[in-house]
Coordinates of C-alpha atoms in Angstrom, one line a residue:
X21 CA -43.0 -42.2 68.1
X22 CA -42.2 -39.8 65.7
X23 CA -45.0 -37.4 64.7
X24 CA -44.1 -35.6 61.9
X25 CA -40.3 -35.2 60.3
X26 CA -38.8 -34.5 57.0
X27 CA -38.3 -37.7 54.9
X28 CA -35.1 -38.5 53.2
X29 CA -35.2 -39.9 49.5
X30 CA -35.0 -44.2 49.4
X31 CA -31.9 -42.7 46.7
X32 CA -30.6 -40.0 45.1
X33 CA -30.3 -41.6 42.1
X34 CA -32.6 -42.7 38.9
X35 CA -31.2 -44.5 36.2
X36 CA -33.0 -44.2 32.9
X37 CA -31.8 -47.0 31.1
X38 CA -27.8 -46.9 31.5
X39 CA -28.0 -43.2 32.2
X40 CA -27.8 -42.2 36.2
X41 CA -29.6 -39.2 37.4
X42 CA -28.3 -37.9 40.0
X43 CA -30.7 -35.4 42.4
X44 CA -27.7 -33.8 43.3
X45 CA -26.5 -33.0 39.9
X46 CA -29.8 -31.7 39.0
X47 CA -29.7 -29.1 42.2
X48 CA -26.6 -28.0 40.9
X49 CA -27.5 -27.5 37.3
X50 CA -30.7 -25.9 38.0
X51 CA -29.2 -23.6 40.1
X52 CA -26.8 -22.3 37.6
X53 CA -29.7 -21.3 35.3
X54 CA -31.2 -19.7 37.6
X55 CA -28.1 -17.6 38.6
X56 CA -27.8 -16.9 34.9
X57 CA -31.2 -16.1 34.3
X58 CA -31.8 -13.5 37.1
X59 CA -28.4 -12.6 37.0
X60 CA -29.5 -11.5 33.2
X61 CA -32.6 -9.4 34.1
X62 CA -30.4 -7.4 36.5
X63 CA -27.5 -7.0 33.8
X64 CA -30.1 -5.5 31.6
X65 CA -31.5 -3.3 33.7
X66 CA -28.3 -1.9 34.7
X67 CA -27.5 -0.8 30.6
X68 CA -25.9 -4.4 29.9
X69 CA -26.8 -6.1 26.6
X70 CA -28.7 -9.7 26.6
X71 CA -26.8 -12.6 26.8
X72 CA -23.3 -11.4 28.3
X73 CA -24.0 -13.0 31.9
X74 CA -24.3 -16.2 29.8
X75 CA -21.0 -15.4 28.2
X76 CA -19.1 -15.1 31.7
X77 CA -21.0 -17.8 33.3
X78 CA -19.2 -20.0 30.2
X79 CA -15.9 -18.9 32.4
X80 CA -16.9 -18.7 36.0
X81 CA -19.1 -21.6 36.4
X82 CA -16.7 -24.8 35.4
X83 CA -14.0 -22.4 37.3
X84 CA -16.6 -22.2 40.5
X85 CA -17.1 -26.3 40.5
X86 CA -13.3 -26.8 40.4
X87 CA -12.4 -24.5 43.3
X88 CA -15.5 -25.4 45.2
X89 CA -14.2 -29.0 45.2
X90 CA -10.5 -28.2 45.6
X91 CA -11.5 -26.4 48.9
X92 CA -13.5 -29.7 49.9
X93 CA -11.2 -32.5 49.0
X94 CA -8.5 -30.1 51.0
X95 CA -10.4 -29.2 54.1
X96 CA -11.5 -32.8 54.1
X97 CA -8.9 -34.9 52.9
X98 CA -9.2 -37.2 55.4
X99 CA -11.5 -38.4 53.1
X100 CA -10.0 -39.3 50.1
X101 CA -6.1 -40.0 51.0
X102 CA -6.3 -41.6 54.7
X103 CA -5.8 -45.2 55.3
X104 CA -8.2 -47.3 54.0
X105 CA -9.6 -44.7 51.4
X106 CA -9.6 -44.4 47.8
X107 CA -7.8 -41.2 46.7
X108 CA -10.2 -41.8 43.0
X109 CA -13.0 -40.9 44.8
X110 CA -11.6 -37.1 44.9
X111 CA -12.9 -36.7 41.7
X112 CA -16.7 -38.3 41.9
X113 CA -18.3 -34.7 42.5
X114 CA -21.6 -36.3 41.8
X115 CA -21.6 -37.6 45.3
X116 CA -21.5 -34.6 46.4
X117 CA -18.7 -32.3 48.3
X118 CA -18.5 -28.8 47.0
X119 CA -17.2 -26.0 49.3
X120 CA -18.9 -22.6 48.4
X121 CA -15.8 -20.6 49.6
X122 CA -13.9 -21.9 46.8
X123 CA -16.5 -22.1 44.2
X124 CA -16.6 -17.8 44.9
X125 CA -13.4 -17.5 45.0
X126 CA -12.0 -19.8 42.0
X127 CA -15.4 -18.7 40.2
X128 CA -14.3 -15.2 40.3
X129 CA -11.5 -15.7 38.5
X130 CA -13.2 -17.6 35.5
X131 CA -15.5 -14.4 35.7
X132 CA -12.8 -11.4 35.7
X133 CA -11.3 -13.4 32.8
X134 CA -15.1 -13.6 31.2
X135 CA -15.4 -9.9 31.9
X136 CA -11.9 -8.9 30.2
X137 CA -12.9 -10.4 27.0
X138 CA -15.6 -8.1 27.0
X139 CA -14.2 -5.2 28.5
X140 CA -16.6 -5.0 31.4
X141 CA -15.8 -4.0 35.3
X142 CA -15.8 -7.3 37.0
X143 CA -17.3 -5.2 40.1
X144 CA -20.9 -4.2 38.0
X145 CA -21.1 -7.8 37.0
X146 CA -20.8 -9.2 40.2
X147 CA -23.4 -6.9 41.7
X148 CA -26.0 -8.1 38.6
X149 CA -25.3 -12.0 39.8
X150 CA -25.2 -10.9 43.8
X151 CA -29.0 -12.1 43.8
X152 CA -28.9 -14.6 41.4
X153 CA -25.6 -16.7 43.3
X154 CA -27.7 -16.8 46.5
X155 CA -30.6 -18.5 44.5
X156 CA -28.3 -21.2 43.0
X157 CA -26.7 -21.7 46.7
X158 CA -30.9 -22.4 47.7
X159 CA -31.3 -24.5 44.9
X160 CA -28.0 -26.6 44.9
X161 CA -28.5 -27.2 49.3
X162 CA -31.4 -29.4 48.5
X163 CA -28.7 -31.9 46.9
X164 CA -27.3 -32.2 50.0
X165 CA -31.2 -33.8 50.8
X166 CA -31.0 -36.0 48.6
X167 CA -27.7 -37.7 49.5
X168 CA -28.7 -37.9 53.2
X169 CA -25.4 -35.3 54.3
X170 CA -24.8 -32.0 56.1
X171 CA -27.4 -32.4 58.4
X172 CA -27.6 -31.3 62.2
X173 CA -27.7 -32.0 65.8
X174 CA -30.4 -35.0 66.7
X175 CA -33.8 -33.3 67.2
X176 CA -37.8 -34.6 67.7
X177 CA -38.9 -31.1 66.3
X178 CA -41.6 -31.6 63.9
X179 CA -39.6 -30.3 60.9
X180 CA -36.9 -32.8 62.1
X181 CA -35.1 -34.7 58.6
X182 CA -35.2 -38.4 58.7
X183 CA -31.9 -40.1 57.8
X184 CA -31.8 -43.9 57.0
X185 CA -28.6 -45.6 57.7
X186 CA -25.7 -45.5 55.6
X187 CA -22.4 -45.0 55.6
X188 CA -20.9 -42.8 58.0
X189 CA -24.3 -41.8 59.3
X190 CA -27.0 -43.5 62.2
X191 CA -30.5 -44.0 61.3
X192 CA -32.4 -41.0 63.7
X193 CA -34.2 -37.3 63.3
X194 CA -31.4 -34.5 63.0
X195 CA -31.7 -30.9 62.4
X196 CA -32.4 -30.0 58.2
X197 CA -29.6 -27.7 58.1
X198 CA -29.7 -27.8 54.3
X199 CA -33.1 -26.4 54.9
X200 CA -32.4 -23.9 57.3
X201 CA -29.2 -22.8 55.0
X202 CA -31.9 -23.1 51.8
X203 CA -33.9 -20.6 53.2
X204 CA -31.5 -18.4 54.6
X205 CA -30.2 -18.2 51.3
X206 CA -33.2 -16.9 49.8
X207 CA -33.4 -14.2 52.5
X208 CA -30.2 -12.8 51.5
X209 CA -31.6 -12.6 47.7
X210 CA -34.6 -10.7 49.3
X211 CA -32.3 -8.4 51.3
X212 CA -29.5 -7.8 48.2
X213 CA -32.5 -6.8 45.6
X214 CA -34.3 -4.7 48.4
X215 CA -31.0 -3.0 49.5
X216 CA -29.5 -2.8 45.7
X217 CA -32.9 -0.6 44.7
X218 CA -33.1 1.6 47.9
X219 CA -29.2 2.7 48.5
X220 CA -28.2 2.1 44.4
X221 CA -25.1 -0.2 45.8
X222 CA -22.2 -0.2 43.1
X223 CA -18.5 -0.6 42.4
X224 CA -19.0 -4.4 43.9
X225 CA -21.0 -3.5 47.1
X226 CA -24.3 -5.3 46.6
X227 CA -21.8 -8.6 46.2
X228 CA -20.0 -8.0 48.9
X229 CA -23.6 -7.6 50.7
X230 CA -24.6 -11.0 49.6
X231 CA -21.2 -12.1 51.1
X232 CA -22.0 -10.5 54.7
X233 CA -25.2 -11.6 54.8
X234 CA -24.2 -15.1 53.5
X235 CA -21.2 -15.5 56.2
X236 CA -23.5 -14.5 59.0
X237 CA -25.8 -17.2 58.4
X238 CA -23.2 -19.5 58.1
X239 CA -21.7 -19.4 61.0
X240 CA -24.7 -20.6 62.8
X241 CA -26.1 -23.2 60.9
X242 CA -22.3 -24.4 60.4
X243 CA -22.2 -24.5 64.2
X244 CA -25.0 -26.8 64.3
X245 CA -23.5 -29.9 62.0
X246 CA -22.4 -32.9 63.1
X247 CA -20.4 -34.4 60.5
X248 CA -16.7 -35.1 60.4
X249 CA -14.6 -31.4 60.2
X250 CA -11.6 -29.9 61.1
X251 CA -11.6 -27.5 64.4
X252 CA -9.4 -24.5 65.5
X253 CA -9.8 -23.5 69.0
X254 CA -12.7 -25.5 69.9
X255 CA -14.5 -24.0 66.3
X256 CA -15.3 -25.8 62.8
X257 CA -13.0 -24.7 60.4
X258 CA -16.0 -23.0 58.3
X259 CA -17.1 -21.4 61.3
X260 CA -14.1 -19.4 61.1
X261 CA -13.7 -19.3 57.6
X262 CA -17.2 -17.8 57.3
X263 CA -16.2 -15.1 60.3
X264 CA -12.8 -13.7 58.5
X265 CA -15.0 -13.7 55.3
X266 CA -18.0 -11.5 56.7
X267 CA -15.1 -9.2 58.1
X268 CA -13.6 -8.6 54.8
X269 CA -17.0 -8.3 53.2
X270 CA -17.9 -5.2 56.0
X271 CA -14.4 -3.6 55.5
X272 CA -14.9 -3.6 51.8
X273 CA -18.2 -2.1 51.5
X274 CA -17.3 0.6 54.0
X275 CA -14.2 1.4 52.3
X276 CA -15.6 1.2 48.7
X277 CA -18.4 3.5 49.5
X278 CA -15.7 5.9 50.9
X279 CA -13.6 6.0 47.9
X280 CA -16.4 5.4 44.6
X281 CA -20.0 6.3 46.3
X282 CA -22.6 6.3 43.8
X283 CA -23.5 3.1 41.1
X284 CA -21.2 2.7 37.7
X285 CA -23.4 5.0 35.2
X286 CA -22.0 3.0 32.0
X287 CA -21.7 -1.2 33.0
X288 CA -21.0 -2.6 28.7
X289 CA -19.6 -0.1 26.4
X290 CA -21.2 -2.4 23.8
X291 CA -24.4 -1.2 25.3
X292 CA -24.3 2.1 25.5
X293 CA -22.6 2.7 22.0
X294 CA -26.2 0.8 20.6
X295 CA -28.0 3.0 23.1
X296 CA -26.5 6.0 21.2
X297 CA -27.1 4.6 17.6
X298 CA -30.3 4.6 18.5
X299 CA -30.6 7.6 19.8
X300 CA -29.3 9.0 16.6
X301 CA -31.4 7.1 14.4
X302 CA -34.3 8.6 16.2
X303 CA -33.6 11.8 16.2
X304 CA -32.5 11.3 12.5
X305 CA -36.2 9.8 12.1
X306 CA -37.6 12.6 13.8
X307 CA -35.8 15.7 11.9
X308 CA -37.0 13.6 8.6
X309 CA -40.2 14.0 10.3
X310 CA -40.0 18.0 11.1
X311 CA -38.4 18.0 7.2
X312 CA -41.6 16.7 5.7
X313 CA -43.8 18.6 7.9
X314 CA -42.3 21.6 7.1
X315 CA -42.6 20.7 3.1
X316 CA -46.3 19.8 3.8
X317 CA -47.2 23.3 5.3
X318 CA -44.9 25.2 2.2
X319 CA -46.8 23.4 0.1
X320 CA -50.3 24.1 1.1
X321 CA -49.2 28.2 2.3
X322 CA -48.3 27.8 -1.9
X323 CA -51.6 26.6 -3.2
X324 CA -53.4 28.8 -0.5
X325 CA -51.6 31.8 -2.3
X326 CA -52.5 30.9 -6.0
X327 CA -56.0 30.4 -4.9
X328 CA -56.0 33.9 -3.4
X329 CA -54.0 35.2 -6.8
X330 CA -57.1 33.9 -9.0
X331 CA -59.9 34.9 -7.0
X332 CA -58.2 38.9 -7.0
X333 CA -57.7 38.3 -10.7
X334 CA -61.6 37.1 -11.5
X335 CA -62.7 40.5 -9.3
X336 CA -60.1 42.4 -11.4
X337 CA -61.5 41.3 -14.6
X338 CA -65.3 41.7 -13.7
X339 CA -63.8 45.0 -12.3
X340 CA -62.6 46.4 -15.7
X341 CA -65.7 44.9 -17.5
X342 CA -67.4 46.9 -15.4
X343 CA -65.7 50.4 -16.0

């Protein structure tokens, strides 16, 4: 008898009238705005002006949904075009499926074509969203609850998840690797923001960070799931995918804090040109100031002199009257 577990939702879905919600879309979604959000906060305190995250996110995030399901319908096709499956289904992201390795990857394109609209270093925004990505990747795991997948190895621990049976999975207690990769997640926001203020990472280092961290948690909880994947030499594909991955992450950050140490002092030229406006206006606001000031003080050293020019006159006068 099971004493405690993790239970499953009866269904990831609540229809409000015709409309389906979907649990899994909501992760998603909420997610984003939390990326952007954060991601926003960080933009600004690095010189950026409000509201440009938002602007890239407009390119990176319907780029980062359409790679993160290209990688998953092709490292998983088996899927969607084997005997006895429909290829349609390919498209039903709602049902979850969405590989994080493309959505970085494609995403990044949507955002260095966000950032050359604006004429801002893809490298400074990506360290601004470092934190805020790992969030969304918390956020959007707990979708994978909610449509009873990912899960790991059969366990009777007491944080064991319950899964009913469905298709393609047994009724039993496995492993919450959504959890475990939930919380990992928000561990590597934690160690980004820590590491970001104490070594004043730049030039794309505090994203690459995320990355590291990211693969290396990965790799474990990737080893742990059950569900139908590929393998090369006895590993899931994602295993390796997350070990060449934390490799190139390392490299980079060495290399990049060989060749451009130090933090990007301007991120938005937008920003710093108002910066400098004003700047201007306030030291144009303060010389109007000194200007005034010095009026005042003429002013008063002039009526101070007439007084002193009448009383010598009166003593004059009584003076002569005197003689």
């Amino acid at each position: 008898m099971d004493l405690a577990y993790i239970p499953s939702p009866s269904t990831g879905v609540i229809h409000l009238g015709p409309i389906p919600l979907r649990g899994y879309a909501f992760c998603i979604i909420i997610g984003v705005f939390v990326a952007v959000w954060y991601g926003n906060r960080r933009w600004i305190a690095r010189g950026g002006t409000a509201g440009t995250v938002a602007d890239i996110a407009v390119w990176a995030v319907p780029f980062g949904l359409v790679g993160g399901r290209l990688y998953h319908v092709i490292t998983d096709y088996q899927l969607y075009f084997s005997e006895g499956e429909n290829w349609v289904d390919a498209f039903k992201i709602w049902e979850g499926g969405l590989g994080i390795w493309g959505a970085i990857a494609l995403g990044a394109v949507g955002a260095w074509i966000g950032c050359r609209r604006r004429g801002i270093p893809l490298p400074a925004y990506a360290d601004a969203i470092a934190p805020g990505i790992a969030l969304a990747q918390a956020i959007g795991r707990w979708g994978n609850w909610f449509n009873q997948e990912l899960y790991g190895r059969p366990t009777d621990l007491p944080w064991a998840l319950k899964i009913t049976e469905g298709a393609n999975r047994e009724a039993g207690t496995y492993h919450p690797t959504f959890l475990y990769e939930s919380l990992w997640c928000i561990g590597v926001a934690l160690l980004v923001v820590w590491a970001d203020r104490r070594f004043k990472l730049g030039h794309g280092r505090a994203f690459a960070l995320y990355v590291a961290a990211y693969c290396a948690g990965r790799g474990w909880i990737e080893y742990m799931r059950v569900d139908e994947a590929h393998h090369v030499l006895g590993l899931r594909l994602n295993v390796w995918t997350a070990i060449v991955v934390f490799l190139l992450a390392v490299t980079y950050i060495v290399v990049s804090s060989r060749l451009r140490p130090g933090r990007e002092e301007i991120v938005e030229a937008k920003a710093e040109k108002k910066a400098e406006e004003k700047e201007e206006k306030a030291e144009g606001s303060e010389k109007a100031g000194e200007s005034d000031a010095d009026a005042d003080v003429k002013a008063d050293a002039s009526s101070d002199d007439a007084v002193d020019l009448g009383k010598d006159g009166k003593d004059v006068e009584h003076g002569a009257g005197k003689s």
